[in-house]
Short mmCIF file of C-alpha atoms in Angstrom, two decimals:
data_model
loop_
_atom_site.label_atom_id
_atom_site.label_comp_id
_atom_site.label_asym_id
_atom_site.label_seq_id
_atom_site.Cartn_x
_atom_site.Cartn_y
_atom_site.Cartn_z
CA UNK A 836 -57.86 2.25 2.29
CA UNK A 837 -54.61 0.13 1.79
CA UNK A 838 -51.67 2.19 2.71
CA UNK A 839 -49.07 1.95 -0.26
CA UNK A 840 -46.04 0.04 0.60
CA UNK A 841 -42.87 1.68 0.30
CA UNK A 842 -40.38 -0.24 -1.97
CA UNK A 843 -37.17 -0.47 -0.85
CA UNK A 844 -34.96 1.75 -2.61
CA UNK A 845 -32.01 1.08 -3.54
CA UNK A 846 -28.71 3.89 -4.27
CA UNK A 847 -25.88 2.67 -6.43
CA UNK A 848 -23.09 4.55 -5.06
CA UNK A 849 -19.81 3.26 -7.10
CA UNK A 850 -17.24 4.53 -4.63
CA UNK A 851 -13.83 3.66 -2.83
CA UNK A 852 -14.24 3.18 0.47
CA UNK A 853 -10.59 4.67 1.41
CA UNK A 854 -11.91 7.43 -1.43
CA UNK A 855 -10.63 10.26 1.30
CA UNK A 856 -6.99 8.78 1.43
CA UNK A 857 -6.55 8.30 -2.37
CA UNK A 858 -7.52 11.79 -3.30
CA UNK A 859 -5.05 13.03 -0.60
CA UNK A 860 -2.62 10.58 -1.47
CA UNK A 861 -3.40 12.43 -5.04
CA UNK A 862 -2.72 15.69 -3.85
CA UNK A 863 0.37 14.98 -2.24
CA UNK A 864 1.89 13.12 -5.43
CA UNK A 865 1.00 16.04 -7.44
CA UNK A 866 2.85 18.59 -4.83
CA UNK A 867 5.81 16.15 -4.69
CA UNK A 868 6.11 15.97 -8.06
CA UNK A 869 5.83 19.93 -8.98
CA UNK A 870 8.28 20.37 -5.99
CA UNK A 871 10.43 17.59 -7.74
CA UNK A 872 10.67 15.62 -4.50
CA UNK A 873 11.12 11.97 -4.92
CA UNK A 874 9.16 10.20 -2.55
CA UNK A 875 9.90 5.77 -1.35
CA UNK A 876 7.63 4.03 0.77
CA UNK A 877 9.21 1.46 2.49
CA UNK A 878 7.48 -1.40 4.22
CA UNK A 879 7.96 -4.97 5.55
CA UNK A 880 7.56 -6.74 8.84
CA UNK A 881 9.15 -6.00 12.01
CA UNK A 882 12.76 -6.70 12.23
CA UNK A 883 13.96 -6.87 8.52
CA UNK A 884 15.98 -4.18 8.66
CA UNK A 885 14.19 -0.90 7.87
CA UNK A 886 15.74 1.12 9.37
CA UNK A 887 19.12 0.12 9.36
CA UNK A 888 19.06 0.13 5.83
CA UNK A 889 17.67 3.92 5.74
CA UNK A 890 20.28 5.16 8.10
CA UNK A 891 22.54 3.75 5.60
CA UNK A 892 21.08 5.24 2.45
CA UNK A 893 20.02 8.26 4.56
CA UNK A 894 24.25 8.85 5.12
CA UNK A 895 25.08 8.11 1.93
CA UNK A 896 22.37 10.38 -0.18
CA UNK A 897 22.54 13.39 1.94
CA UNK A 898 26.20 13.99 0.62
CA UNK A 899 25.06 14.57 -2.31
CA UNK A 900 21.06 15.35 -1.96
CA UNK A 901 18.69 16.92 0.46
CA UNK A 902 17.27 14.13 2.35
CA UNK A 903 14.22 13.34 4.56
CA UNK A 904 12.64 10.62 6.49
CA UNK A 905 9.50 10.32 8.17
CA UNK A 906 9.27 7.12 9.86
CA UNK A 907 6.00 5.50 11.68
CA UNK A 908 6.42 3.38 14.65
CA UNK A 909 2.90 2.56 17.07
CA UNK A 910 4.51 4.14 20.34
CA UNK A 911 8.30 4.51 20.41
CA UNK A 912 10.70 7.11 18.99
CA UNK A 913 13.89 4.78 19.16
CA UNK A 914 13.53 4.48 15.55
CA UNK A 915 14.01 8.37 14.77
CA UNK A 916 16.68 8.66 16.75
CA UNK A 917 18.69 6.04 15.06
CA UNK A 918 17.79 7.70 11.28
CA UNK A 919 18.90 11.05 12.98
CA UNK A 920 22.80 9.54 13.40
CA UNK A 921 22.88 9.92 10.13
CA UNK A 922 22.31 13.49 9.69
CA UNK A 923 19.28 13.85 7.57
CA UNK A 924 16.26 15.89 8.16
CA UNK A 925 13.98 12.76 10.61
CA UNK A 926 10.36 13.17 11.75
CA UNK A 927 8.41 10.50 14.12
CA UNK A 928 5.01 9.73 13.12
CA UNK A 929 3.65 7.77 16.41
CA UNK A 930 0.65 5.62 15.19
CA UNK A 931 -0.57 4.89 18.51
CA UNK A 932 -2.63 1.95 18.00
CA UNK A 933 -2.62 1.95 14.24
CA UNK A 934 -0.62 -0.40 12.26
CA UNK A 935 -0.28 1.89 8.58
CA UNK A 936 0.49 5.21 8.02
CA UNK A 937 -2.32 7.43 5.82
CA UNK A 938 -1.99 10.07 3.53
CA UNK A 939 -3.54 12.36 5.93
CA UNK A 940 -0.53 11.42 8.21
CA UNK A 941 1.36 12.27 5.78
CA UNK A 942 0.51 15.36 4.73
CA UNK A 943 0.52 16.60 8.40
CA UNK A 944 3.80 16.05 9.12
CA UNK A 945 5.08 17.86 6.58
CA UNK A 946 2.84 20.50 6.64
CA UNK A 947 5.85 22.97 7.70
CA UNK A 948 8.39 21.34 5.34
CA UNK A 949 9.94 23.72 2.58
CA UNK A 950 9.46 20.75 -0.32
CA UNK A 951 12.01 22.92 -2.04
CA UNK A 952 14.26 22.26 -0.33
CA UNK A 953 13.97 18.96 -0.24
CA UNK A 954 14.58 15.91 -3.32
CA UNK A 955 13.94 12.59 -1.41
CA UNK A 956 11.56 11.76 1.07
CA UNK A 957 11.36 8.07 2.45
CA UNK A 958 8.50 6.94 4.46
CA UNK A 959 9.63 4.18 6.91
CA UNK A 960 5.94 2.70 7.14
CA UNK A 961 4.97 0.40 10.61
CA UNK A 962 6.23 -3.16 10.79
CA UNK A 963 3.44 -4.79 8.93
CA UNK A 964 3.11 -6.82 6.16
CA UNK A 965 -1.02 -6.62 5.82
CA UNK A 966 -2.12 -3.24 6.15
CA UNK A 967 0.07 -0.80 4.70
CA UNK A 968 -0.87 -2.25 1.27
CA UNK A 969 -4.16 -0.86 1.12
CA UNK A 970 -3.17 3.04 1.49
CA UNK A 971 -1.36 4.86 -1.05
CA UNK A 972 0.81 7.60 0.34
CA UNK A 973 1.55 9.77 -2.57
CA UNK A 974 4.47 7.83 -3.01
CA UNK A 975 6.20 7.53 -6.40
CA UNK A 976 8.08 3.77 -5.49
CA UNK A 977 6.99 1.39 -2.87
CA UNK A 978 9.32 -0.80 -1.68
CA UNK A 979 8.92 -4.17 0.09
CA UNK A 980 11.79 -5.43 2.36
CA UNK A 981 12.92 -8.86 2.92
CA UNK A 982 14.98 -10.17 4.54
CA UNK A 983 17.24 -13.79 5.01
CA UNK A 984 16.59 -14.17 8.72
CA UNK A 985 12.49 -14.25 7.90
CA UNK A 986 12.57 -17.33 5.20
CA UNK A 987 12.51 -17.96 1.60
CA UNK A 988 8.62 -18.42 2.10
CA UNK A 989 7.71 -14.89 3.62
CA UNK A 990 6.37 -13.25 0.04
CA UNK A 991 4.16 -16.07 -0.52
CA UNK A 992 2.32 -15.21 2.51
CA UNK A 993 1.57 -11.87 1.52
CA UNK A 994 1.10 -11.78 -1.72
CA UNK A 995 -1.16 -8.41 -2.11
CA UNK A 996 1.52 -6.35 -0.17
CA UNK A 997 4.58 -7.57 -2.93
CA UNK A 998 1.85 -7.31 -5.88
CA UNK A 999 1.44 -3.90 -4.25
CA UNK A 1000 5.09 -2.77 -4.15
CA UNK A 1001 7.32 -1.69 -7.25
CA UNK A 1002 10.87 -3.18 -5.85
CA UNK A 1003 11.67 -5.73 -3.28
CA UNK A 1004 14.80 -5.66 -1.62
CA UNK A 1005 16.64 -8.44 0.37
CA UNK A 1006 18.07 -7.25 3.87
CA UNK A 1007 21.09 -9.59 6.20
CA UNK A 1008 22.20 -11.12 3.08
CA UNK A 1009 25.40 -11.65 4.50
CA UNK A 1010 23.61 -14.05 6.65
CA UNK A 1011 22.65 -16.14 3.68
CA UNK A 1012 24.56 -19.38 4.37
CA UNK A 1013 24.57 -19.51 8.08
CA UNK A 1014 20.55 -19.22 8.33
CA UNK A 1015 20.59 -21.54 5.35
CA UNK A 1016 18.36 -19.60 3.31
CA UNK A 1017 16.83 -20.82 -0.73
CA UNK A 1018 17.43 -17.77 -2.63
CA UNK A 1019 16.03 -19.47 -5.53
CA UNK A 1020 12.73 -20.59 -3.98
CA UNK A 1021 12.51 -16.93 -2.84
CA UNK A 1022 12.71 -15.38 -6.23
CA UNK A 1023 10.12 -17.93 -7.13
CA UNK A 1024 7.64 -17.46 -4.39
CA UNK A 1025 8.20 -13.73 -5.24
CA UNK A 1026 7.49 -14.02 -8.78
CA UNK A 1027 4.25 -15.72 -7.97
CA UNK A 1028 2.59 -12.57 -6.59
CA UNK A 1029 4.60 -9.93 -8.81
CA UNK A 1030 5.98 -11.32 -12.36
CA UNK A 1031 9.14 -9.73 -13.11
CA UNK A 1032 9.66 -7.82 -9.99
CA UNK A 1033 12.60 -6.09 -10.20
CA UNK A 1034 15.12 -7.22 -6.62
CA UNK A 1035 18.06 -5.92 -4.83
CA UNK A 1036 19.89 -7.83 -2.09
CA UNK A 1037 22.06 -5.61 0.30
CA UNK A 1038 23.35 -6.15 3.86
CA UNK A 1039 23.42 -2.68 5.29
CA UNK A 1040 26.12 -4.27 7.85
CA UNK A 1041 28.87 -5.43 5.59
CA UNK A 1042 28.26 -2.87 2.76
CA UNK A 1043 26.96 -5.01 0.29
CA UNK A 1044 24.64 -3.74 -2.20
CA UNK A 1045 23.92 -0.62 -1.11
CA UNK A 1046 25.57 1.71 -3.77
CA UNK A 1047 23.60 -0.34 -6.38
CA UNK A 1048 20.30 0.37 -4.49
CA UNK A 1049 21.31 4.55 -4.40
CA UNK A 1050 22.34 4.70 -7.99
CA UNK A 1051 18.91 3.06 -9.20
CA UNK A 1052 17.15 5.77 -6.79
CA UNK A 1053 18.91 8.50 -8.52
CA UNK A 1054 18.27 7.04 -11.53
CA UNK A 1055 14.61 6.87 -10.83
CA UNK A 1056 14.51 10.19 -9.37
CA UNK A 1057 16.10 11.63 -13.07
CA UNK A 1058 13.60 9.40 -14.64
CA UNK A 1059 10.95 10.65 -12.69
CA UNK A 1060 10.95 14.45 -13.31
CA UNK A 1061 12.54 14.38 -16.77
CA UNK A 1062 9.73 15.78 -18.35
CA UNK A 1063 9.87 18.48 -16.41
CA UNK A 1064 13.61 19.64 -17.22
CA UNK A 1065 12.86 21.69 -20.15
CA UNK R 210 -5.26 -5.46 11.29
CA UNK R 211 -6.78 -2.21 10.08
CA UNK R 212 -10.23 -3.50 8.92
CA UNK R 213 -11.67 -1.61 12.10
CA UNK R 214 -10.08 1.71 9.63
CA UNK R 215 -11.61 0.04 6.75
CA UNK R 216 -14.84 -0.26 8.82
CA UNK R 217 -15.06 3.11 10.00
CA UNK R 218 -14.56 4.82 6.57
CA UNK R 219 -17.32 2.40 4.71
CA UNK R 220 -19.57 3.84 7.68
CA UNK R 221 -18.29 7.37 6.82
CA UNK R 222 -19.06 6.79 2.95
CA UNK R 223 -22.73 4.87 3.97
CA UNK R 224 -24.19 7.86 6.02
CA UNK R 225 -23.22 10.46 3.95
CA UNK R 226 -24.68 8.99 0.87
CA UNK R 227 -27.59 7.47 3.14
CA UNK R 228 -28.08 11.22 4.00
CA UNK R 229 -27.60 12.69 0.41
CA UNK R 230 -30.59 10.19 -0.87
CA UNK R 231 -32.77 11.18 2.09
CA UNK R 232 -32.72 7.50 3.17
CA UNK R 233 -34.12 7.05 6.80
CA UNK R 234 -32.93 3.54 7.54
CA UNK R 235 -30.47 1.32 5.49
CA UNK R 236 -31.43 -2.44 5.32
CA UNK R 237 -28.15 -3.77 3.66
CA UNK R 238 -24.62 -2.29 2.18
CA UNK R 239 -23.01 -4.28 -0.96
CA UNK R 240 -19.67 -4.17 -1.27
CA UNK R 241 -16.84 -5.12 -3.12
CA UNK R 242 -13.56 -6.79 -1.60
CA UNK R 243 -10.81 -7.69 -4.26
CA UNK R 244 -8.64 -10.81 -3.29
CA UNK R 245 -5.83 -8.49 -3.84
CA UNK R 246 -6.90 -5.46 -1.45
CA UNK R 247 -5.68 -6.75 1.79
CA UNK R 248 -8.83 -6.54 3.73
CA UNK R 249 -9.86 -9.85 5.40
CA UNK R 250 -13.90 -10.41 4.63
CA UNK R 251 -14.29 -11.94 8.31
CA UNK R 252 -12.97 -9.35 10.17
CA UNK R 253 -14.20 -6.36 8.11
CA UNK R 254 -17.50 -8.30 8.75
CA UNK R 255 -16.81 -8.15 12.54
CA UNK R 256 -15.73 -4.86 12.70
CA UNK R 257 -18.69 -3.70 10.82
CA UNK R 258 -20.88 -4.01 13.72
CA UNK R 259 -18.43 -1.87 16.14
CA UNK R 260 -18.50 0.56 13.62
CA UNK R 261 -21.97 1.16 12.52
CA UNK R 262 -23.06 1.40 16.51
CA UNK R 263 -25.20 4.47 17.01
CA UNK R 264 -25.30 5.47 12.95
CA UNK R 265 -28.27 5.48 10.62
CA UNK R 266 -27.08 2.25 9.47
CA UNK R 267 -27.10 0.23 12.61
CA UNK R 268 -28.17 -3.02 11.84
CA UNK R 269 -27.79 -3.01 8.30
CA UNK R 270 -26.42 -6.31 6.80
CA UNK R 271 -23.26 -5.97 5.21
CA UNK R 272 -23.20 -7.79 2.07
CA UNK R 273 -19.70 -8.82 0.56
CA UNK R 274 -18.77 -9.74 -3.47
CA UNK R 275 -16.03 -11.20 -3.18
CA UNK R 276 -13.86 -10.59 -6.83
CA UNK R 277 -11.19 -11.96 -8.00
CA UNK R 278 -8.35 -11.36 -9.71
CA UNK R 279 -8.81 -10.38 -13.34
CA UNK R 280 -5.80 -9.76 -15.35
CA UNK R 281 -4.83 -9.08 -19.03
CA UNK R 282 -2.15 -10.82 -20.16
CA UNK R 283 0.28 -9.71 -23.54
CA UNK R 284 1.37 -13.07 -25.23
CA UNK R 285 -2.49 -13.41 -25.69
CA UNK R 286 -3.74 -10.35 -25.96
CA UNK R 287 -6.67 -11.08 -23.92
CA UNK R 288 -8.34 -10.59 -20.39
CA UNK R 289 -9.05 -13.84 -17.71
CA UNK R 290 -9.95 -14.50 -14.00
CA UNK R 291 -8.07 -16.46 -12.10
CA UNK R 292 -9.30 -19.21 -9.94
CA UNK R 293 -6.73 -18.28 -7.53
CA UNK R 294 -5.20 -14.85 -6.64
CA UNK R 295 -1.52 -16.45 -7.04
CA UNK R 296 0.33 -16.77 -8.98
CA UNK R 297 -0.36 -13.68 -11.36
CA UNK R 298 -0.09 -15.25 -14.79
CA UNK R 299 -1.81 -16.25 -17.58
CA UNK R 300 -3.45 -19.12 -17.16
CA UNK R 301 -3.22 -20.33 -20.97
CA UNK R 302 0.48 -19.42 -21.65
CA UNK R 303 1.72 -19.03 -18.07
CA UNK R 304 3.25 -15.73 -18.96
CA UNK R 305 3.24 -13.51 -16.20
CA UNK R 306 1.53 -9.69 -15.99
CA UNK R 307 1.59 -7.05 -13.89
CA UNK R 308 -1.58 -5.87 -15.31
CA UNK R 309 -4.36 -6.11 -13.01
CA UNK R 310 -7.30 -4.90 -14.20
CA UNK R 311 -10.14 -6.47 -10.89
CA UNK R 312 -9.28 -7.72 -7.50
CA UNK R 313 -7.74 -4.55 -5.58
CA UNK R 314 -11.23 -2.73 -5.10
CA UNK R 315 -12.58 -1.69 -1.87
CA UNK R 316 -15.46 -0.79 -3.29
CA UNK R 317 -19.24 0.27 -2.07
CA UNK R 318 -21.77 -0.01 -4.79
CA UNK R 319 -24.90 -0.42 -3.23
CA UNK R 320 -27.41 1.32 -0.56
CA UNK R 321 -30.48 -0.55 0.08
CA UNK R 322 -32.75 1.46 2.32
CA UNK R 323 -36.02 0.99 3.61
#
């Protein structure tokens, strides 16, 4: 008797691997959207001026806005306390050892949030260039930061994170001249990943650029939930 | 690097649909890894093997297609793959596009089981 061999068998599957985030990254668009919040995920490397830029926009918005900021760090809180100065609603999300913030992150800290309340949110993501591009938040603009200190050369080293983003925004650029930096080579080396990229250059510090960045995140925000202004 | 995250949720995915097709060992995952998904191949291939430790699939091969990056571009009305993931544009009319249609997918397509 010859014993009948088993073929192997093989299962098409077809599926996401990060299928888990993107559905709740789904979810939490929808909700931010019916709640008319408007939400900006923010990401770069370490040291480009995050969050100095946020306490800035933070201060500035919450005049005239309900603001928010969640802001993901791998171990300290020095970053939440600095966003707090400037008076807006400021919740630590401590990563531990992992270097992106998830959806599910996401939707826990604000699981006791009145969304009504609220019409931006801005996710400070972790200092990383590499992995936050891979996980949609539920975000409705992702923003990729810059900035002169870095190098003219920094977005053609990640390409996938600025093909990723919607905006890119150049931090310190007061310090243009004295750290020598090609602003046309870095328009070029961004347009190489993301055609047409839309860019703002501010310097938080010396107030430079900053009301132009707020009025296009109004604008965006009225833009955003038009539709639903019936 | 988060391809030990990346790892552990292409485990997560592989058992449950190992378990759903009443497959008793795996012999090999395919998957596919866009240019543009920011996952390195060599260490999601490394951190495969921490991951997979004490699952049905221990010891399965992982097997990686790597794609590239398709994209459609306007002036020409048409769709091409591009040797290289940068820069994004057309390669006939050098146009750029923002229109990606291949090359971001993290994507498992395959079981083979034994």
């Amino acid at each position: 008797m010859s014993q009948a061999i088993e073929q192997p068998r093989i299962v098409k599957i077809r599926e996401n691997v990060l299928k888990k985030n993107d559905i709740l990254a789904r979810e939490l668009r929808k909700r931010f959207q019916e709640k008319q919040v408007y939400v900006v995920n923010i990401v770069s490397s370490p040291g480009s001026g995050k969050t100095t830029l946020l306490t800035e926009v933070l201060a500035r918005l919450s005049q005239k806005f309900n603001v928010a900021a969640l802001v993901g760090d791998l171990a300290t809180e020095n970053d939440a306390h600095r966003l707090e100065q400037s008076g807006a609603k400021v919740k630590q999300i401590t990563t531990g050892t992992v270097c992106h913030l998830e959806a599910q992150m996401i939707e826990d800290s604000i699981k006791n949030w009145d969304l009504n309340q609220l019409d931006f949110l801005f996710i400070e993501n972790v200092g990383n260039l590499v992995c936050p591009s891979s996980y949609d938040l539920g975000e409705n603009l992702r923003v990729v930061l810059f900035s002169t200190t870095e190098g003219e050369d920094k977005p053609e080293k990640y390409p996938t994170i600025v093909n990723s983003a919607d905006i890119a925004i150049l931090t310190k650029i007061d310090l243009l001249e004295a750290v020598d930096f090609n602003k046309e080579s870095f328009y070029q080396s961004i347009y190489q990943s993301r055609p047409n990229m839309k860019v703002f250059e501010v310097s938080a510090k010396k107030d430079m650029g900053i009301d132009q960045w707020i009025d296009f995140l109004i604008e965006e925000k009225m833009k955003a939930f038009k539709k639903m202004e019936v | 690097m988060h391809e030990l995250s990346i790892a552990y949720s292409l485990v997560q995915l592989a058992v449950e649909t190992a378990e759903q097709n009443h497959l008793k060992k795996v012999e090999a995952l395919r998957l596919k890894l866009g240019v543009f998904s920011g996952v390195v191949k060599e260490a999601l291939e490394f951190s495969f093997d921490i991951a997979t430790e004490g699952t049905i699939i221990e010891g399965a091969r992982l097997i990686i297609d790597e794609i590239p990056l398709k994209i459609y571009c306007p002036q020409c009305e048409k769709e091409y793959v591009l040797k290289k993931p940068v820069p994004v544009k057309c390669p006939k009319c050098s146009i750029g596009t923002d229109q990606i249609l291949e090359g971001k997918e993290i994507e498992l397509y395959e079981l083979v089981g034994g």
